Coordinates of C-alpha atoms in Angstrom, one line a residue:
X1 CA 72.8 99.4 131.3
X2 CA 70.8 100.3 127.9
X3 CA 70.4 104.0 126.9
X4 CA 67.4 104.9 124.7
X5 CA 67.0 108.2 122.8
X6 CA 63.9 109.8 121.9
X7 CA 62.5 113.5 121.1
X8 CA 59.4 115.4 120.6
X9 CA 58.6 118.6 119.1
X10 CA 60.2 120.8 121.9
X11 CA 62.8 118.7 124.0
X12 CA 65.3 116.2 123.2
X13 CA 65.6 113.6 125.9
X14 CA 67.4 110.7 126.8
X15 CA 66.3 107.7 129.1
X16 CA 68.4 105.5 130.9
X17 CA 67.1 102.1 131.9
X18 CA 68.3 100.8 135.2
X19 CA 68.6 97.4 136.8
X20 CA 65.6 96.1 138.4
X21 CA 66.2 96.6 142.1
X22 CA 65.1 92.8 143.2
X23 CA 67.3 91.5 140.5
X24 CA 70.2 93.4 142.3
X25 CA 68.7 92.3 145.6
X26 CA 69.0 88.5 144.4
X27 CA 72.2 89.1 143.2
X28 CA 73.7 90.3 146.1
X29 CA 71.8 87.6 148.3
X30 CA 73.4 84.9 146.1
X31 CA 76.9 86.2 146.2
X32 CA 76.4 86.5 150.0
X33 CA 74.8 83.2 150.4
X34 CA 77.7 81.7 147.9
X35 CA 80.4 83.1 149.9
X36 CA 78.8 82.0 153.1
X37 CA 78.6 78.6 152.0
X38 CA 82.1 78.7 151.1
X39 CA 83.0 80.2 154.1
X40 CA 81.4 76.9 156.0
X41 CA 82.6 74.4 153.7
X42 CA 84.5 71.8 156.1
X43 CA 88.3 72.0 155.7
X44 CA 88.6 68.2 156.3
X45 CA 91.5 69.0 158.7
X46 CA 92.0 68.5 162.4
X47 CA 94.2 70.3 164.9
X48 CA 96.4 68.1 166.5
X49 CA 95.8 66.8 170.2
X50 CA 98.2 69.1 172.2
X51 CA 96.8 71.9 170.2
X52 CA 93.5 71.3 172.1
X53 CA 95.2 72.4 175.1
X54 CA 97.2 75.1 174.1
X55 CA 95.2 77.4 176.6
X56 CA 96.0 75.1 179.5
X57 CA 98.0 76.5 182.3
X58 CA 100.0 74.7 185.5
X59 CA 96.9 74.2 187.3
X60 CA 95.1 72.3 184.2
X61 CA 98.0 70.3 183.8
X62 CA 98.0 69.3 187.2
X63 CA 94.1 68.7 186.8
X64 CA 94.6 66.8 184.1
X65 CA 97.2 64.5 185.2
X66 CA 95.5 63.4 188.3
X67 CA 92.3 63.1 186.4
X68 CA 94.2 60.5 183.8
X69 CA 95.4 58.6 186.9
X70 CA 92.0 58.4 188.4
X71 CA 90.4 57.2 184.9
X72 CA 92.9 54.4 184.6
X73 CA 92.5 53.2 188.3
X74 CA 88.7 53.5 188.0
X75 CA 88.6 51.8 184.6
X76 CA 91.1 49.1 186.2
X77 CA 88.9 48.7 189.4
X78 CA 86.0 47.1 187.7
X79 CA 87.8 43.7 186.5
X80 CA 89.5 43.3 189.5
X81 CA 85.6 43.1 191.2
X82 CA 84.9 40.0 188.9
X83 CA 88.0 38.0 190.6
X84 CA 86.5 38.9 194.1
X85 CA 83.3 37.5 192.4
X86 CA 85.0 34.1 191.6
X87 CA 86.5 34.1 194.8
X88 CA 83.2 34.5 196.6
X89 CA 81.7 31.6 194.4
X90 CA 84.4 29.2 195.1
X91 CA 84.2 30.2 199.1
X92 CA 80.1 29.1 198.7
X93 CA 81.4 25.6 198.0
X94 CA 80.7 22.9 200.3
X95 CA 83.5 22.8 203.0
X96 CA 85.5 19.5 203.2
X97 CA 86.0 17.6 206.3
X98 CA 90.0 18.8 206.6
X99 CA 88.6 22.4 207.1
X100 CA 89.1 24.2 210.4
X101 CA 85.6 25.2 211.9
X102 CA 84.6 28.7 210.7
X103 CA 86.6 28.5 207.8
X104 CA 83.7 29.3 205.3
X105 CA 82.8 32.7 207.3
X106 CA 86.4 33.4 207.2
X107 CA 86.8 33.3 203.4
X108 CA 83.4 35.0 203.0
X109 CA 84.5 38.0 205.0
X110 CA 87.6 38.2 203.3
X111 CA 86.0 38.9 199.8
X112 CA 83.8 41.3 201.4
X113 CA 86.5 43.4 203.0
X114 CA 88.0 43.4 199.5
X115 CA 84.8 44.5 197.8
X116 CA 84.5 47.3 200.4
X117 CA 88.0 48.5 199.7
X118 CA 87.7 48.2 195.8
X119 CA 84.3 50.3 196.2
X120 CA 86.1 53.0 198.2
X121 CA 88.8 53.4 195.7
X122 CA 86.5 53.5 192.7
X123 CA 84.1 55.8 194.5
X124 CA 87.1 58.3 195.0
X125 CA 88.8 57.9 191.4
X126 CA 85.9 58.2 189.9
X127 CA 84.8 61.4 191.3
X128 CA 88.3 62.6 190.6
X129 CA 88.2 61.5 187.0
X130 CA 84.8 63.7 186.3
X131 CA 85.9 66.5 188.3
X132 CA 89.3 66.9 187.1
X133 CA 88.5 66.8 183.2
X134 CA 85.6 68.9 183.6
X135 CA 87.0 71.7 185.6
X136 CA 90.2 71.7 183.7
X137 CA 87.8 71.9 180.3
X138 CA 85.9 74.6 181.7
X139 CA 88.7 77.0 182.6
X140 CA 90.3 76.4 179.4
X141 CA 87.4 76.8 177.1
X142 CA 86.4 80.1 178.7
X143 CA 90.0 81.6 177.6
X144 CA 89.1 79.5 174.2
X145 CA 85.8 81.7 174.0
X146 CA 87.4 84.7 174.9
X147 CA 90.0 84.6 172.3
X148 CA 87.6 83.5 169.7
X149 CA 85.1 86.3 170.4
X150 CA 88.2 88.8 170.4
X151 CA 89.5 87.6 167.4
X152 CA 85.9 87.9 165.5
X153 CA 85.7 91.5 166.7
X154 CA 89.1 92.3 165.1
X155 CA 88.1 91.2 161.7
X156 CA 87.7 93.8 159.0
X157 CA 84.4 95.0 157.8
X158 CA 84.2 93.0 154.5
X159 CA 84.9 89.5 156.6
X160 CA 81.2 90.2 158.2
X161 CA 79.8 90.6 154.6
X162 CA 80.6 86.7 153.9
X163 CA 79.8 85.6 157.6
X164 CA 76.5 86.1 158.8
X165 CA 76.5 88.3 161.9
X166 CA 73.4 86.6 163.2
X167 CA 75.2 83.5 163.5
X168 CA 78.2 84.3 165.0
X169 CA 77.1 84.3 168.7
X170 CA 75.6 81.0 168.0
X171 CA 78.8 79.5 166.4
X172 CA 81.0 80.8 169.2
X173 CA 79.0 79.0 172.0
X174 CA 78.4 75.9 169.8
X175 CA 81.8 75.2 168.3
X176 CA 83.2 76.1 171.7
X177 CA 80.9 73.6 173.3
X178 CA 82.2 70.8 171.1
X179 CA 85.8 71.5 171.8
X180 CA 85.1 71.6 175.6
X181 CA 83.4 68.3 175.2
X182 CA 86.0 66.8 173.2
X183 CA 89.0 67.5 175.7
X184 CA 87.1 67.5 179.1
X185 CA 85.0 64.4 180.4
X186 CA 85.1 62.6 177.1
X187 CA 89.2 62.3 177.3
X188 CA 88.6 60.8 180.8
X189 CA 86.0 58.3 179.9
X190 CA 87.9 57.2 176.8
X191 CA 90.9 56.5 179.0
X192 CA 88.6 54.8 181.7
X193 CA 87.3 52.2 179.1
X194 CA 90.6 51.5 177.7
X195 CA 92.1 50.7 181.0
X196 CA 89.1 48.5 181.6
X197 CA 89.1 46.9 178.3
X198 CA 93.2 46.2 178.6
X199 CA 92.8 45.1 182.5
X200 CA 90.0 42.6 181.6
X201 CA 91.9 41.0 178.9
X202 CA 94.7 40.5 180.9
X203 CA 93.0 38.9 183.9
X204 CA 91.0 36.6 181.5
X205 CA 94.1 35.2 180.2
X206 CA 95.9 35.1 183.3
X207 CA 93.2 33.1 184.6
X208 CA 92.2 30.9 181.9
X209 CA 94.0 31.2 178.6
X210 CA 92.1 28.3 176.8
X211 CA 88.5 29.7 177.6
X212 CA 89.6 33.3 176.9
X213 CA 91.1 32.2 173.4
X214 CA 87.4 30.8 172.6
X215 CA 85.4 33.6 173.8
X216 CA 88.0 36.1 172.3
X217 CA 86.6 35.0 168.8
X218 CA 83.2 36.9 170.0
X219 CA 84.9 40.1 171.2
X220 CA 84.9 42.1 167.7
X221 CA 81.4 41.2 167.1
X222 CA 80.3 42.1 170.5
X223 CA 82.4 45.5 170.3
X224 CA 81.3 46.4 166.8
X225 CA 78.1 45.8 167.6
X226 CA 78.1 48.4 170.6
X227 CA 80.2 50.6 168.3
X228 CA 77.7 50.5 165.6
X229 CA 74.8 51.2 167.9
X230 CA 76.2 54.2 169.5
X231 CA 77.1 55.5 166.4
X232 CA 74.0 55.2 164.5
X233 CA 72.4 57.1 167.9
X234 CA 74.8 59.9 167.8
X235 CA 74.2 60.4 164.1
X236 CA 70.4 60.6 164.8
X237 CA 70.6 62.7 167.8
X238 CA 72.6 65.2 165.7
X239 CA 70.5 65.4 162.7
X240 CA 68.0 66.2 165.1
X241 CA 69.9 68.7 166.9
X242 CA 70.6 70.4 163.2
X243 CA 67.0 70.0 162.2
X244 CA 66.0 71.9 165.4
X245 CA 68.6 74.5 164.9
X246 CA 67.1 75.5 161.1
X247 CA 63.5 75.5 162.7
X248 CA 64.9 77.6 165.3
X249 CA 66.6 79.8 163.2
X250 CA 63.7 80.3 160.7
X251 CA 61.3 80.8 163.7
X252 CA 63.8 83.9 165.2
X253 CA 64.4 85.3 161.7
X254 CA 60.4 85.4 161.0
X255 CA 59.9 87.0 164.5
X256 CA 62.5 89.5 164.1
X257 CA 61.4 90.7 160.9
X258 CA 57.5 90.2 161.6
X259 CA 56.4 93.6 160.0
X260 CA 58.0 92.3 156.9
X261 CA 56.6 89.0 157.2
X262 CA 53.0 90.7 157.4
X263 CA 53.7 93.2 154.8
X264 CA 54.6 90.7 152.2
X265 CA 51.8 88.4 153.4
X266 CA 54.1 85.7 154.0
X267 CA 52.8 83.8 157.0
X268 CA 51.9 80.9 155.5
X269 CA 55.1 80.5 153.7
X270 CA 57.4 80.9 156.8
X271 CA 54.9 78.5 158.5
X272 CA 55.0 75.8 155.9
X273 CA 59.2 76.2 155.9
X274 CA 59.0 75.8 160.0
X275 CA 57.0 72.8 159.6
X276 CA 59.3 71.3 156.8
X277 CA 61.9 71.6 159.5
X278 CA 60.1 70.2 162.1
X279 CA 59.4 67.0 159.8
X280 CA 63.0 66.4 159.9
X281 CA 63.4 66.4 163.2
X282 CA 60.5 63.4 163.2
X283 CA 62.4 61.6 160.7
X284 CA 65.9 61.8 163.0
X285 CA 63.8 60.6 166.1
X286 CA 62.3 57.7 163.9
X287 CA 66.0 56.8 162.8
X288 CA 67.4 56.9 166.6
X289 CA 64.5 54.6 167.6
X290 CA 65.5 52.0 164.7
X291 CA 68.9 52.4 165.5
X292 CA 68.4 51.9 169.2
X293 CA 66.1 49.0 168.9
X294 CA 68.3 47.2 166.1
X295 CA 71.5 48.0 167.9
X296 CA 70.3 47.0 171.2
X297 CA 68.7 43.4 169.8
X298 CA 72.1 42.5 167.7
X299 CA 74.5 43.5 170.6
X300 CA 72.1 41.3 173.2
X301 CA 72.1 38.6 170.7
X302 CA 75.6 38.5 170.2
X303 CA 76.3 38.4 173.9
X304 CA 73.9 35.7 174.7
X305 CA 75.4 33.3 172.2
X306 CA 79.0 34.3 173.9
X307 CA 77.2 33.3 177.2
X308 CA 76.1 30.0 175.9
X309 CA 79.7 28.9 174.3
X310 CA 81.4 30.1 177.3
X311 CA 79.4 28.5 179.7
X312 CA 79.2 25.2 177.4
X313 CA 83.6 25.2 177.2
X314 CA 83.4 26.3 180.9
X315 CA 81.8 23.4 181.9
X316 CA 83.6 21.0 179.9
X317 CA 86.9 22.4 181.2
X318 CA 85.6 21.8 184.9
X319 CA 84.1 18.1 184.0
X320 CA 87.9 17.5 182.8
X321 CA 89.6 18.9 185.8
X322 CA 87.3 18.0 188.9
X323 CA 85.3 15.1 187.8
X324 CA 87.7 13.1 185.6
X325 CA 89.8 9.9 186.5
X326 CA 92.5 11.9 187.8
X327 CA 91.4 15.2 189.7
X328 CA 93.7 18.0 188.8
X329 CA 95.7 19.5 191.5
X330 CA 97.0 23.0 191.4
X331 CA 96.5 26.7 190.7
X332 CA 95.9 26.0 187.2
X333 CA 92.8 23.7 187.3
X334 CA 89.4 25.3 186.3
X335 CA 86.4 25.4 188.9
X336 CA 83.3 27.5 189.1
X337 CA 85.2 30.7 190.1
X338 CA 87.6 30.4 187.4
X339 CA 85.4 29.9 184.6
X340 CA 83.2 33.0 185.7
X341 CA 86.3 35.3 186.1
X342 CA 87.4 34.6 182.5
X343 CA 84.0 34.6 181.2
X344 CA 83.0 37.8 182.6
X345 CA 86.3 39.7 182.1
X346 CA 86.3 38.8 178.2
X347 CA 82.4 39.9 178.1
X348 CA 83.6 43.3 180.2
X349 CA 86.7 44.1 177.9
X350 CA 85.1 43.9 174.6
X351 CA 82.0 46.3 175.8
X352 CA 84.3 48.5 177.1
X353 CA 86.3 48.7 173.8
X354 CA 83.2 49.3 172.2
X355 CA 82.3 52.1 174.4
X356 CA 85.4 53.8 173.9
X357 CA 84.6 54.6 170.3
X358 CA 82.0 57.5 171.0
X359 CA 84.6 59.0 173.4
X360 CA 87.3 58.9 170.8
X361 CA 84.8 60.3 168.3
X362 CA 84.4 63.2 170.5
X363 CA 87.9 63.9 170.7
X364 CA 88.0 63.8 166.9
X365 CA 85.1 66.2 166.8
X366 CA 86.7 68.6 169.1
X367 CA 89.8 68.7 167.0
X368 CA 87.8 69.2 163.8
X369 CA 86.1 72.3 165.4
X370 CA 89.1 73.5 167.3
X371 CA 90.9 73.7 163.6
X372 CA 87.9 75.8 162.3
X373 CA 88.4 78.2 165.8
X374 CA 92.3 78.4 165.3
X375 CA 91.9 79.4 161.8

């Protein structure tokens, strides 16, 4: 503040130069923005997995337990189906002369009944997995939203100076939605894929460890390619969501202050700002398309290479055991059904372990969002 003095013939006067109003406003906005950014900086910390379920009651624990068992049974049921495929392939072999009449139809009917039973079990368990985890997550997220909103309303007035009130409602909805997703169906999906992957590998090594070891060399490539494709798609989708949220915020702010926009003749500026945000959504869509195309191509390339190696080595084993000078006798001999079981079990196991990655990522995101809420 600067004082200036002066006088005329009759009066002595003192003038005071005050700060310019827009400079004060700019300084206030800058301070508020800085404080807001500081408040929004990620902590880099996560809540523990058990803290996600601190609002669970007895009913929720029962639902989660049933959902866990159902998820593991659903995952284990998929590779068991492959063993039935192997049995039905062997049942299609031409009957030998020493087999009883009707043995061919009896073997086929046996496998058909097995398919009906496993399909019924997977139907019930799959429904139970999704229903139990989704209901439990909805119940807990309701309590979490109530506690989060109550905590915000109890904050002091100064807290709202560094946190934009217009974004609090959106933050409550979005953050709790991330937590709900990470402690609900995604947990069940992760257990499903892990159970499927482990069971597939166990089945494969049980039916033929030699062929399993050959195919197992391709497992990391299939899993990594599937995970990288899903990771790229998720990142592109998240970028598009953030860009759309920014564009929506610009539109909401300009429409709620439409008189101010017209008063300063800022229609073109706001429209250009909105268009810039939409351009980022377009770029995110292009990245998503490239990620899907490249990732799918790489994954199928590795998968088909695995098919080629597996079928070649399986044919070699069948030739040695069934068409050699001394035909193999016993349960450890390779035939068409055994090769199919080992082959598809390894492929399914590697893909299942790769698909478990996004579910684990959703849980990690929920833990990070939960830390923000609990703090």
